Coordinates of C-alpha atoms in Angstrom, one line a residue:
X1056 CA 0.4 0.1 -0.1
X1057 CA 1.4 3.8 -0.9
X1058 CA 2.3 5.9 1.9
X1059 CA 1.5 8.7 0.5
X1060 CA 2.7 12.4 -0.1
X1061 CA 4.8 13.7 3.2
X1062 CA 4.3 16.7 4.4
X1063 CA 6.6 20.0 5.8
X1064 CA 5.6 21.6 9.6
X1065 CA 7.2 24.7 8.1
X1066 CA 10.4 23.7 9.6
X1067 CA 11.1 21.7 7.0
X1068 CA 10.5 18.6 9.4
X1069 CA 9.1 15.7 7.5
X1070 CA 5.1 15.3 9.2
X1071 CA 3.4 11.6 9.1
X1072 CA 0.5 11.6 8.1
X1073 CA -2.9 9.6 8.4
X1074 CA -1.8 8.1 4.9
X1075 CA 1.7 7.1 6.2
X1076 CA 1.4 3.3 8.4
X1077 CA 1.1 3.5 11.7
X1078 CA 4.9 3.4 13.1
X1079 CA 5.8 0.6 15.0
X1080 CA 5.7 1.8 19.1
X1081 CA 9.1 -0.4 20.1
X1082 CA 11.7 1.2 17.2
X1083 CA 15.6 -0.3 16.7
X1084 CA 17.9 2.6 16.9
X1085 CA 18.3 2.1 13.8
X1086 CA 14.7 2.5 12.6
X1087 CA 14.4 5.8 14.7
X1088 CA 17.4 6.7 12.9
X1089 CA 16.2 5.9 9.6
X1090 CA 12.8 8.0 10.1
X1091 CA 14.5 10.7 11.3
X1092 CA 16.0 10.8 9.2
X1093 CA 19.8 10.9 11.0
X1094 CA 22.9 8.0 11.1
X1095 CA 22.9 6.0 14.3
X1096 CA 26.2 7.0 15.0
X1097 CA 24.3 11.1 15.7
X1098 CA 21.9 9.5 17.7
X1099 CA 24.5 7.8 19.5
X1100 CA 26.3 10.6 20.4
X1101 CA 22.8 13.0 21.3
X1102 CA 22.5 10.1 23.9
X1103 CA 26.3 10.7 24.9
X1104 CA 25.9 14.5 25.7
X1105 CA 22.3 13.7 27.3
X1106 CA 20.0 15.5 24.8
X1107 CA 18.0 12.3 23.8
X1108 CA 16.7 10.6 26.9
X1109 CA 18.3 6.9 26.9
X1110 CA 15.9 3.5 25.6
X1111 CA 14.1 1.2 27.8
X1112 CA 15.5 -1.6 27.8
X1113 CA 13.4 -4.5 27.2
X1114 CA 14.9 -8.3 28.1
X1115 CA 18.3 -7.5 26.4
X1116 CA 17.3 -4.9 23.3
X1117 CA 17.5 -0.7 23.7
X1118 CA 13.7 0.4 22.6
X1119 CA 13.4 4.0 21.2
X1120 CA 9.8 5.5 20.6
X1121 CA 7.4 8.1 19.6
X1122 CA 8.9 9.9 22.5
X1123 CA 12.5 9.8 20.5
X1124 CA 11.7 11.3 18.0
X1125 CA 9.8 14.1 19.1
X1126 CA 13.2 15.2 20.5
X1127 CA 15.3 14.4 17.5
X1128 CA 12.8 16.2 16.0
X1129 CA 12.6 19.2 18.0
X1130 CA 16.5 19.5 18.7
X1131 CA 16.8 19.7 14.4
X1132 CA 15.0 22.3 14.8
X1133 CA 16.4 24.1 17.4
X1134 CA 19.6 23.9 15.2
X1135 CA 18.2 25.2 12.4
X1136 CA 16.9 27.7 14.4
X1137 CA 20.6 28.6 15.0
X1138 CA 20.7 27.3 18.3
X1139 CA 23.9 26.0 19.4
X1140 CA 24.0 21.8 20.6
X1141 CA 25.2 23.2 24.7
X1142 CA 22.3 26.2 24.4
X1143 CA 20.2 23.2 23.3
X1144 CA 21.1 21.4 25.7
X1145 CA 20.2 24.3 29.1
X1146 CA 16.6 25.0 26.7
X1147 CA 16.0 21.7 27.0
X1148 CA 17.4 20.7 30.9
X1149 CA 15.6 23.5 31.5
X1150 CA 12.1 21.9 31.4
X1151 CA 8.6 23.2 30.6
X1152 CA 8.0 24.4 27.6
X1153 CA 11.0 26.6 27.1
X1154 CA 12.8 24.8 23.8
X1155 CA 9.4 26.3 21.9
X1156 CA 9.1 29.7 23.5
X1157 CA 12.7 29.5 22.5
X1158 CA 11.2 29.1 19.3
X1159 CA 8.5 31.8 18.7
X1160 CA 10.8 33.8 20.5
X1161 CA 13.5 33.1 17.6
X1162 CA 10.8 33.5 14.5
X1163 CA 9.1 36.5 16.7
X1164 CA 12.0 38.3 16.6
X1165 CA 12.0 38.6 12.8
X1166 CA 8.8 40.7 12.8
X1167 CA 9.7 42.6 16.0
X1168 CA 11.6 45.7 14.1
X1169 CA 10.7 48.9 14.6
X1170 CA 10.6 51.3 11.3
X1171 CA 12.8 54.6 11.4
X1172 CA 10.3 58.2 10.6
X1173 CA 11.3 57.6 7.3
X1174 CA 11.6 53.8 6.4
X1175 CA 8.8 52.0 4.7
X1176 CA 10.6 48.6 3.7
X1177 CA 8.1 45.7 4.5
X1178 CA 5.2 46.7 6.1
X1179 CA 4.5 43.8 6.8
X1180 CA 6.7 43.0 9.8
X1181 CA 6.4 46.2 11.3
X1182 CA 5.4 45.9 14.8
X1183 CA 4.2 48.5 16.7
X1184 CA 3.6 52.3 13.5
X1185 CA 2.0 54.0 15.9
X1186 CA 3.3 55.1 18.1
X1187 CA 6.9 54.9 17.3
X1188 CA 6.9 58.4 16.2
X1189 CA 7.0 59.6 19.7
X1190 CA 9.8 56.5 21.2
X1191 CA 11.8 58.6 18.3
X1192 CA 11.0 62.2 19.1
X1193 CA 11.9 61.1 22.6
X1194 CA 15.8 62.0 22.9
X1195 CA 17.9 59.0 24.7
X1196 CA 14.6 57.0 24.7
X1197 CA 16.4 54.0 22.5
X1198 CA 19.3 53.9 23.7
X1199 CA 17.7 53.8 27.3
X1200 CA 16.2 50.8 26.6
X1201 CA 19.1 49.3 25.1
X1202 CA 21.6 49.4 28.1
X1203 CA 18.5 47.6 30.0
X1204 CA 18.1 44.8 27.1
X1205 CA 14.4 45.6 26.1
X1206 CA 15.5 46.8 22.6
X1207 CA 18.9 45.9 20.3
X1208 CA 20.3 47.9 18.0
X1209 CA 21.8 45.7 14.4
X1210 CA 24.8 47.1 11.9
X1211 CA 22.7 49.5 9.9
X1212 CA 21.4 50.9 13.0
X1213 CA 17.9 49.6 12.6
X1214 CA 16.1 48.9 16.3
X1215 CA 14.2 46.2 17.7
X1216 CA 12.3 44.0 20.6
X1217 CA 14.0 41.9 22.0
X1218 CA 11.3 39.7 23.8
X1219 CA 8.0 38.9 21.7
X1220 CA 5.6 39.6 24.9
X1221 CA 6.7 43.3 25.7
X1222 CA 6.0 44.3 22.1
X1223 CA 2.8 42.6 22.8
X1224 CA 2.0 44.7 25.7
X1225 CA 3.6 47.3 25.0
X1226 CA 1.1 47.8 21.7
X1227 CA -2.0 47.1 23.8
X1228 CA -1.4 49.5 26.0
X1229 CA -1.0 52.0 23.5
X1230 CA -4.6 50.6 22.0
X1231 CA -5.8 51.4 24.8
X1232 CA -5.0 54.6 25.4
X1233 CA -1.8 54.9 26.7
X1234 CA 1.2 57.6 25.5
X1235 CA 4.5 56.1 24.5
X1236 CA 6.0 58.3 26.3
X1237 CA 4.3 57.1 29.5
X1238 CA 4.6 53.7 28.8
X1239 CA 8.5 54.1 28.4
X1240 CA 8.8 55.5 31.0
X1241 CA 7.3 53.0 33.3
X1242 CA 9.5 50.4 31.1
X1243 CA 12.1 51.7 32.6
X1244 CA 11.4 51.9 35.7
X1245 CA 10.1 48.1 36.0
X1246 CA 13.1 46.9 34.7
X1247 CA 15.7 48.9 37.0
X1248 CA 13.7 47.4 39.8
X1249 CA 13.3 44.4 37.9
X1250 CA 17.6 44.2 37.4
X1251 CA 18.2 45.9 41.1
X1252 CA 15.8 42.4 42.6
X1253 CA 17.3 39.4 40.3
X1254 CA 20.8 40.8 41.4
X1255 CA 19.0 39.6 44.9
X1256 CA 18.0 36.7 43.6
X1257 CA 21.2 35.7 42.0
X1258 CA 23.4 36.2 45.1
X1259 CA 21.0 34.3 47.3
X1260 CA 21.7 31.4 45.1
X1261 CA 24.9 31.7 45.4
X1262 CA 25.1 31.2 48.5
X1263 CA 23.0 27.2 47.9
X1264 CA 25.2 26.6 45.2
X1265 CA 29.0 27.7 46.3
X1266 CA 27.7 25.9 49.1
X1267 CA 27.8 22.4 46.8
X1268 CA 31.0 21.2 44.5
X1269 CA 29.8 21.1 41.3
X1270 CA 31.1 21.8 38.6
X1271 CA 30.6 24.8 35.8
X1272 CA 28.4 22.2 34.0
X1273 CA 25.5 21.5 36.2
X1274 CA 25.6 24.8 37.3
X1275 CA 24.7 26.3 34.8
X1276 CA 21.8 24.1 34.7
X1277 CA 20.9 24.2 38.4
X1278 CA 20.7 28.6 36.8
X1279 CA 18.7 27.2 34.5
X1280 CA 16.6 25.8 36.7
X1281 CA 16.6 28.8 38.8
X1282 CA 15.8 31.5 36.4
X1283 CA 12.2 29.9 36.2
X1284 CA 11.2 29.9 39.1
X1285 CA 12.4 33.2 40.0
X1286 CA 10.5 34.9 36.8
X1287 CA 7.0 32.3 38.7
X1288 CA 8.4 34.4 41.8
X1289 CA 8.7 37.4 40.9
X1290 CA 4.8 37.2 38.2
X1291 CA 3.1 35.9 40.9
X1292 CA 4.1 38.2 43.6
X1293 CA 3.5 41.2 41.4
X1294 CA 0.8 39.9 40.4
X1295 CA -1.2 39.3 43.9
X1296 CA -0.4 42.8 44.5
X1297 CA -1.1 44.5 41.5
X1298 CA -4.9 43.1 42.2
X1299 CA -5.4 44.1 44.9
X1300 CA -4.1 47.3 44.0
X1301 CA -6.9 47.6 41.1
X1302 CA -9.5 46.2 44.0
X1303 CA -9.1 48.9 45.7
X1304 CA -9.7 51.3 43.1
X1305 CA -12.5 49.5 42.3
X1306 CA -13.9 49.5 45.3
X1307 CA -13.4 46.0 46.5
X1308 CA -12.5 44.7 48.8
X1309 CA -8.8 43.5 48.9
X1310 CA -10.2 39.9 51.3
X1311 CA -13.0 39.9 48.8
X1312 CA -13.5 36.7 46.9
X1313 CA -11.8 37.2 42.5
X1314 CA -15.0 35.5 41.7

């Protein structure tokens, strides 16, 4: 029976279609390599680097499954996006959806350009054209944002946002009527406070990590994990306090039920 055509997912990764015969659940290393179009040597190299989780043992056999296929395809997507193997390993060990977020940020980076006043090229890639004129009119605004890592400038002098969420929030704030100058002022204040708090968090974790004699590689993994914990801590705490303030502004007691 014909397997039918194969489709792509936009990243060049071969997708399984309903027209293909079902792939067996248990695979040998040769079958895994053939399906993912890589060499057996590369599969074993990824295992030794701890990029690919070990196979299951069934008697004397090493058995791979669809989770190994998914991991190999994710590694290929990250490599095509320009991530090094060391960066890929750190992303994978951070857990959660860090690899997918990294890919999304990479893709969004192409559409995060802030056009200059005279720039009329690629309008489909220009984000937040409304309000950018105000930002250009603020002396030193771009440089201040750059100092906090919120925007970056390429060799041609074009400015780009460094985080798609920040770009989206800025656009939404302008849609609600907040002036660009006020958004910039608040963003810089939050960035300064976040930087100071981040330093304090790093110092706290430094005391823990210094007490354990681990190599630099392990330390990198620990800090990657710490980053997600610290982000959740800051986000949740800020959300609680802002919610309490908003509820007070509209006359809802802070101890009233959220619903």
